């Protein structure tokens, strides 16, 4: 590693939603570094369309141990950002096996590859993207959530992320791998698939504005409060984590601000050019783990990294998401 930063970087899951923003962030932050990303075989490259800076993509199924080892051996990244995952909470109820396999076995393959290649001279920093879902069942008296709040997972996805989290801890303790575990709270931005609530609502509004849908939007739970950040601030946090966080430690990455789902709906409806959109309750009702208030404390992370968020979720991120969908629909 030079004094200007890492010479070689690997992002697993680089063609995913966050991976594409991280690629953008890192190519600008480390213009001299060689940046590699993995893409799942047959995966779409749509998220990478607007990235003009240089990087190299490698096809990899992270559940394939020999291929994972070969890639790490070939490029020997000094920073590894591990994002490849089954990232949908809802899918995890339908496909718990796939979720646990991709997320836990995938990470074991990555950590094993590094363990086997580790020497006195080669021991990369590995940033692991864990999740606020690990905290799961949280009572009001436990807010804001710190890294010491007990983990109480409510979905197979949350269990898989605890597995990833604790594997990172174990490989640090047992083998001295430089893992940094980030428990990341809700984050969104343009390109977020409409399977996620805020993006779904913005997509629906853009369809209504284009005359492609009746002016009705359904909701599952307006009362839930979550801790939202802009994905562009989150990927900046990932870079700072690799540079400044303590190996072996765990950090919450969040805004510390509670935003209700109702605020998200109202903000997006207010931004719409159509003023007679009706909100109706989805007959499917809330998900098993909707509801409640999840707000994190980012003080451990901001103290060590000096991370500052630049974008306000309601007034900057949401308008950008709506504009993204308007443009997609008008193409
Ligand atoms: O599912 P795909 O084809 O979109 O590919 C996803 C990829 N991925 C895999 N890559 C290699 N081998 C696999 N077996 C495998 N399964 C899935 O990981 C996708 O490109 C990437 C994850 O990106 P997204 O699904 O867009 O998630 P997002 O929001 O970017 O989250 C990134 C990370 C994940 O670890 C989340 O659990 C965490 O941040 O919140």
Coordinates of C-alpha atoms and ligand atoms in Angstrom, one line a residue:
X1 CA 0.0 0.0 0.0
X2 CA 1.4 3.4 -0.9
X3 CA 1.0 6.6 1.2
X4 CA -1.7 7.7 -1.3
X5 CA -3.9 4.7 -0.5
X6 CA -4.3 1.2 -1.8
X7 CA -2.9 0.1 -5.1
X8 CA -5.5 -2.6 -5.7
X9 CA -9.1 -2.8 -4.6
X10 CA -11.8 -5.4 -5.0
X11 CA -15.6 -4.9 -4.7
X12 CA -17.7 -8.1 -4.6
X13 CA -21.2 -7.4 -5.9
X14 CA -19.9 -4.4 -7.9
X15 CA -22.9 -4.4 -10.3
X16 CA -25.4 -4.3 -7.5
X17 CA -27.1 -1.1 -6.4
X18 CA -24.6 -0.1 -3.7
X19 CA -21.7 -1.7 -5.5
X20 CA -22.1 0.6 -8.5
X21 CA -22.0 3.7 -6.3
X22 CA -19.0 2.3 -4.4
X23 CA -17.2 1.8 -7.7
X24 CA -17.9 5.4 -8.6
X25 CA -16.7 6.6 -5.2
X26 CA -13.5 4.6 -5.1
X27 CA -12.4 5.4 -8.7
X28 CA -12.6 9.1 -7.8
X29 CA -11.0 8.7 -4.4
X30 CA -8.1 6.5 -5.5
X31 CA -7.4 7.5 -9.1
X32 CA -4.1 5.7 -9.2
X33 CA -5.5 2.4 -7.8
X34 CA -6.5 -0.6 -10.0
X35 CA -10.1 -1.2 -9.1
X36 CA -11.7 -4.6 -9.7
X37 CA -15.3 -5.7 -9.3
X38 CA -17.1 -9.0 -9.3
X39 CA -20.3 -9.5 -11.2
X40 CA -22.5 -12.6 -10.9
X41 CA -22.5 -14.7 -14.2
X42 CA -25.5 -13.5 -16.4
X43 CA -26.1 -10.5 -14.1
X44 CA -27.2 -7.2 -15.8
X45 CA -24.7 -4.4 -16.1
X46 CA -27.4 -1.7 -16.1
X47 CA -26.3 -0.2 -12.8
X48 CA -22.9 0.4 -14.3
X49 CA -24.1 2.3 -17.4
X50 CA -23.3 5.8 -16.2
X51 CA -19.8 4.9 -14.7
X52 CA -17.1 6.3 -17.1
X53 CA -14.1 5.8 -14.9
X54 CA -11.8 2.8 -15.3
X55 CA -12.3 -0.5 -13.6
X56 CA -12.1 -4.2 -14.4
X57 CA -15.0 -6.7 -14.0
X58 CA -14.7 -10.4 -13.2
X59 CA -17.5 -12.9 -13.4
X60 CA -17.7 -14.7 -10.0
X61 CA -20.3 -16.7 -8.2
X62 CA -19.2 -16.1 -4.6
X63 CA -20.5 -19.5 -3.5
X64 CA -17.8 -21.1 -5.7
X65 CA -14.8 -21.5 -3.4
X66 CA -12.1 -22.4 -6.0
X67 CA -13.1 -19.5 -8.2
X68 CA -13.1 -17.1 -5.3
X69 CA -9.7 -18.2 -4.2
X70 CA -8.3 -17.9 -7.8
X71 CA -9.6 -14.3 -8.1
X72 CA -8.1 -13.2 -4.8
X73 CA -4.8 -15.0 -5.7
X74 CA -4.7 -13.3 -9.1
X75 CA -5.3 -9.7 -8.1
X76 CA -4.3 -9.7 -4.4
X77 CA -6.4 -6.7 -3.4
X78 CA -5.3 -4.5 -0.5
X79 CA -8.8 -3.4 0.2
X80 CA -11.8 -5.8 -0.2
X81 CA -15.3 -4.5 0.1
X82 CA -17.6 -7.5 0.4
X83 CA -21.1 -6.6 -0.9
X84 CA -22.1 -9.7 -2.9
X85 CA -25.2 -11.1 -1.2
X86 CA -28.8 -12.0 -1.4
X87 CA -29.9 -8.6 -0.2
X88 CA -33.7 -8.8 -0.1
X89 CA -35.3 -9.4 3.3
X90 CA -38.6 -10.4 1.7
X91 CA -36.8 -13.0 -0.6
X92 CA -35.2 -14.4 2.5
X93 CA -38.5 -15.7 3.8
X94 CA -39.2 -17.4 0.5
X95 CA -35.7 -18.7 0.0
X96 CA -34.0 -19.0 3.3
X97 CA -31.5 -21.7 2.0
X98 CA -30.3 -19.4 -0.9
X99 CA -30.0 -16.5 1.5
X100 CA -28.0 -18.3 4.1
X101 CA -25.8 -20.1 1.4
X102 CA -25.0 -17.0 -0.6
X103 CA -24.4 -14.7 2.4
X104 CA -22.6 -17.0 4.8
X105 CA -20.9 -19.5 2.5
X106 CA -20.0 -16.7 0.1
X107 CA -18.2 -14.9 2.9
X108 CA -16.5 -18.0 4.2
X109 CA -15.1 -18.5 0.7
X110 CA -13.8 -15.0 0.6
X111 CA -12.3 -15.2 4.1
X112 CA -10.8 -18.6 3.5
X113 CA -9.2 -17.4 0.3
X114 CA -7.6 -14.5 2.2
X115 CA -6.6 -16.8 5.1
X116 CA -4.8 -19.2 2.7
X117 CA -3.0 -16.4 0.9
X118 CA -2.2 -14.3 4.0
X119 CA 1.5 -13.7 4.7
X120 CA 3.5 -11.2 6.7
X121 CA 3.3 -8.9 3.6
X122 CA -0.2 -9.7 2.4
X123 CA -3.1 -9.1 4.8
X124 CA -5.8 -7.0 3.2
X125 CA -8.4 -4.9 4.9
X126 CA -11.8 -6.5 4.4
X127 CA -14.9 -4.3 4.8
X128 CA -18.0 -6.5 5.5
X129 CA -21.5 -5.0 4.8
X130 CA -23.7 -6.2 7.7
X131 CA -27.1 -4.8 8.5
X132 CA -29.3 -3.0 11.1
X133 CA -31.7 -6.0 10.5
X134 CA -29.4 -7.9 12.8
X135 CA -30.8 -5.9 15.7
X136 CA -34.4 -6.9 14.7
X137 CA -36.7 -6.7 17.7
X138 CA -35.9 -3.5 19.4
X139 CA -37.9 -1.8 22.1
X140 CA -38.2 2.0 22.5
X141 CA -36.1 1.9 25.7
X142 CA -33.2 0.5 23.6
X143 CA -33.1 3.5 21.2
X144 CA -30.8 4.8 19.8
X145 CA -29.3 1.4 18.9
X146 CA -25.6 1.1 19.6
X147 CA -23.2 -1.7 18.7
X148 CA -23.9 -3.2 22.2
X149 CA -27.6 -3.5 21.7
X150 CA -28.5 -7.2 21.7
X151 CA -29.1 -8.9 18.3
X152 CA -32.6 -10.3 17.8
X153 CA -33.0 -11.3 14.2
X154 CA -36.5 -11.5 12.7
X155 CA -35.7 -12.8 9.2
X156 CA -33.4 -15.4 7.5
X157 CA -31.7 -12.4 6.0
X158 CA -31.0 -10.9 9.4
X159 CA -29.6 -14.3 10.6
X160 CA -27.4 -14.5 7.5
X161 CA -26.0 -11.0 8.2
X162 CA -25.3 -12.0 11.9
X163 CA -23.4 -15.0 10.4
X164 CA -21.4 -12.7 8.2
X165 CA -20.8 -10.3 11.0
X166 CA -19.6 -13.0 13.5
X167 CA -17.5 -14.8 10.8
X168 CA -15.7 -11.5 10.4
X169 CA -15.1 -11.3 14.1
X170 CA -14.0 -15.0 14.3
X171 CA -11.5 -14.7 11.4
X172 CA -10.0 -11.6 13.0
X173 CA -9.6 -13.3 16.4
X174 CA -8.5 -16.7 15.1
X175 CA -6.3 -15.8 12.1
X176 CA -5.7 -12.0 12.4
X177 CA -7.6 -11.1 9.2
X178 CA -8.3 -7.4 9.1
X179 CA -12.0 -7.5 9.0
X180 CA -14.1 -4.4 9.6
X181 CA -17.8 -5.0 10.2
X182 CA -20.3 -2.3 9.3
X183 CA -23.9 -2.6 10.5
X184 CA -25.6 -0.4 7.9
X185 CA -29.0 1.0 8.4
X186 CA -31.5 1.8 5.6
X187 CA -30.0 3.5 2.5
X188 CA -31.4 4.4 -0.8
X189 CA -30.9 6.6 -3.9
X190 CA -31.5 6.6 -7.6
X191 CA -31.3 3.1 -9.2
X192 CA -32.6 1.4 -6.0
X193 CA -34.9 -1.4 -7.3
X194 CA -38.7 -0.7 -6.8
X195 CA -38.9 -3.7 -4.5
X196 CA -37.8 -1.3 -1.8
X197 CA -40.5 1.0 -0.3
X198 CA -39.2 4.5 -1.0
X199 CA -38.2 3.6 -4.5
X200 CA -41.5 1.7 -5.1
X201 CA -43.5 4.8 -4.2
X202 CA -41.4 7.1 -6.4
X203 CA -41.7 4.6 -9.3
X204 CA -45.5 4.4 -8.8
X205 CA -45.8 8.2 -8.8
X206 CA -43.7 8.5 -12.0
X207 CA -46.0 5.9 -13.7
X208 CA -49.0 7.9 -12.6
X209 CA -47.5 11.1 -13.9
X210 CA -46.9 9.4 -17.2
X211 CA -50.5 8.3 -17.4
X212 CA -49.5 4.7 -17.1
X213 CA -51.3 4.0 -13.8
X214 CA -54.4 4.9 -11.9
X215 CA -53.8 7.6 -9.2
X216 CA -53.8 5.1 -6.3
X217 CA -50.8 4.0 -4.3
X218 CA -50.9 1.3 -1.7
X219 CA -49.0 1.2 1.6
X220 CA -48.3 -1.6 4.0
X221 CA -47.3 0.3 7.2
X222 CA -47.1 4.1 7.6
X223 CA -46.2 4.1 11.2
X224 CA -42.8 2.4 11.0
X225 CA -39.8 4.7 11.6
X226 CA -36.5 3.9 10.1
X227 CA -33.0 5.4 10.0
X228 CA -32.4 6.4 6.3
X229 CA -29.3 7.7 4.6
X230 CA -28.4 8.5 1.0
X231 CA -26.4 5.7 -0.7
X232 CA -23.8 8.3 -1.9
X233 CA -23.1 9.1 1.8
X234 CA -23.0 5.4 2.7
X235 CA -20.3 4.5 0.1
X236 CA -18.2 7.4 1.3
X237 CA -18.5 5.9 4.8
X238 CA -17.3 2.5 3.3
X239 CA -14.1 4.2 2.0
X240 CA -13.5 6.0 5.3
X241 CA -14.1 2.7 7.2
X242 CA -11.3 1.0 5.2
X243 CA -8.9 3.8 5.9
X244 CA -9.7 4.6 9.5
X245 CA -11.7 1.9 11.4
X246 CA -10.1 -0.6 13.7
X247 CA -9.6 -4.1 12.3
X248 CA -11.8 -6.6 14.1
X249 CA -14.3 -4.0 15.3
X250 CA -17.9 -3.4 14.4
X251 CA -19.6 -0.1 13.7
X252 CA -23.1 1.2 13.0
X253 CA -23.4 3.3 9.9
X254 CA -26.5 5.4 10.0
X255 CA -27.9 8.9 10.1
X256 CA -29.2 8.8 13.7
X257 CA -32.4 10.4 12.4
X258 CA -35.8 8.7 12.5
X259 CA -37.9 9.0 9.3
X260 CA -41.4 7.6 9.3
X261 CA -42.7 5.8 6.3
X262 CA -45.6 8.3 6.3
X263 CA -43.1 11.2 5.9
X264 CA -41.6 9.4 2.9
X265 CA -45.1 9.0 1.3
X266 CA -46.0 12.6 2.1
X267 CA -42.8 14.1 0.7
X268 CA -43.0 12.1 -2.5
X269 CA -46.7 13.0 -3.0
X270 CA -45.9 16.6 -2.4
X271 CA -43.2 16.5 -5.1
X272 CA -45.6 14.9 -7.6
X273 CA -47.2 17.0 -10.4
X274 CA -50.4 15.0 -9.9
X275 CA -52.3 16.2 -6.9
X276 CA -55.2 13.7 -6.6
X277 CA -53.2 10.6 -5.8
X278 CA -55.0 8.4 -3.2
X279 CA -53.3 6.3 -0.5
X280 CA -54.9 2.9 0.2
X281 CA -53.9 0.2 2.6
X282 CA -52.4 -2.9 0.9
X283 CA -54.8 -5.9 1.7
X284 CA -51.6 -8.0 2.2
X285 CA -51.0 -5.9 5.3
X286 CA -47.6 -5.3 6.9
X287 CA -44.7 -7.7 6.6
X288 CA -44.0 -10.0 9.7
X289 CA -41.4 -7.5 10.9
X290 CA -42.8 -4.1 9.8
X291 CA -43.6 -1.6 12.5
X292 CA -41.7 -0.2 15.4
X293 CA -38.9 2.4 15.5
X294 CA -35.4 1.7 14.4
X295 CA -32.9 4.5 14.9
X296 CA -29.2 4.0 15.3
X297 CA -26.4 5.8 17.0
X298 CA -23.5 6.5 14.7
X299 CA -21.2 8.1 17.3
X300 CA -18.7 5.2 17.4
X301 CA -18.2 5.4 13.7
X302 CA -18.2 9.2 13.3
X303 CA -15.7 9.6 16.2
X304 CA -13.1 7.4 14.4
X305 CA -13.8 8.4 10.8
X306 CA -15.1 12.0 11.1
X307 CA -17.8 10.9 8.6
X308 CA -20.4 13.6 7.8
X309 CA -23.5 13.1 5.8
X310 CA -23.9 15.6 2.9
X311 CA -27.4 14.7 1.7
X312 CA -30.7 15.1 3.6
X313 CA -32.8 12.1 2.8
X314 CA -36.2 13.8 2.6
X315 CA -35.2 17.0 0.8
X316 CA -32.4 15.6 -1.5
X317 CA -32.4 11.8 -1.8
X318 CA -36.2 11.4 -2.4
X319 CA -36.4 14.1 -5.1
X320 CA -33.4 12.4 -6.9
X321 CA -35.1 9.0 -6.7
X322 CA -38.4 10.4 -8.2
X323 CA -36.4 12.2 -10.9
X324 CA -34.6 9.0 -11.7
X325 CA -37.9 7.1 -12.3
X326 CA -39.3 10.0 -14.3
X327 CA -36.4 9.8 -16.6
X328 CA -36.5 5.9 -16.8
X329 CA -40.2 6.0 -17.8
X330 CA -39.7 8.7 -20.4
X331 CA -36.8 7.0 -22.1
Ligands
LIG1 O1 -28.6 -11.1 -7.5 P1 -27.8 -10.3 -8.6 O2 -27.6 -11.2 -9.9 O3 -28.3 -9.0 -8.8 O4 -26.3 -10.2 -8.0 C1 -26.1 -9.6 -6.7 C2 -24.8 -10.2 -6.2 N1 -24.9 -11.6 -5.8 C3 -23.9 -12.4 -6.0 N2 -22.6 -12.3 -6.5 C4 -21.9 -13.3 -6.6 N3 -22.2 -14.6 -6.3 C5 -23.5 -14.8 -5.8 N4 -23.9 -16.0 -5.5 C6 -24.4 -13.7 -5.7 N5 -25.7 -13.6 -5.3 C7 -26.0 -12.3 -5.4 O5 -24.5 -9.3 -5.1 C8 -25.8 -8.1 -6.7 O6 -25.1 -7.7 -7.8 C9 -25.0 -8.0 -5.4 C10 -25.8 -7.4 -4.3 O7 -26.3 -6.2 -4.7 P2 -27.8 -5.8 -4.5 O8 -28.7 -7.0 -4.5 O9 -28.1 -4.7 -5.4 O10 -27.8 -5.2 -3.0 P3 -27.3 -3.8 -2.4 O11 -28.5 -3.1 -2.0 O12 -26.3 -3.2 -3.4 O13 -26.5 -4.3 -1.1 C11 -25.1 -4.5 -1.1 C12 -24.7 -5.1 0.3 C13 -25.4 -6.5 0.5 O14 -24.5 -7.3 1.2 C14 -26.6 -6.1 1.4 O15 -27.0 -7.3 2.1 C15 -26.0 -5.0 2.2 O16 -25.2 -4.3 1.3 O17 -27.0 -4.2 2.8

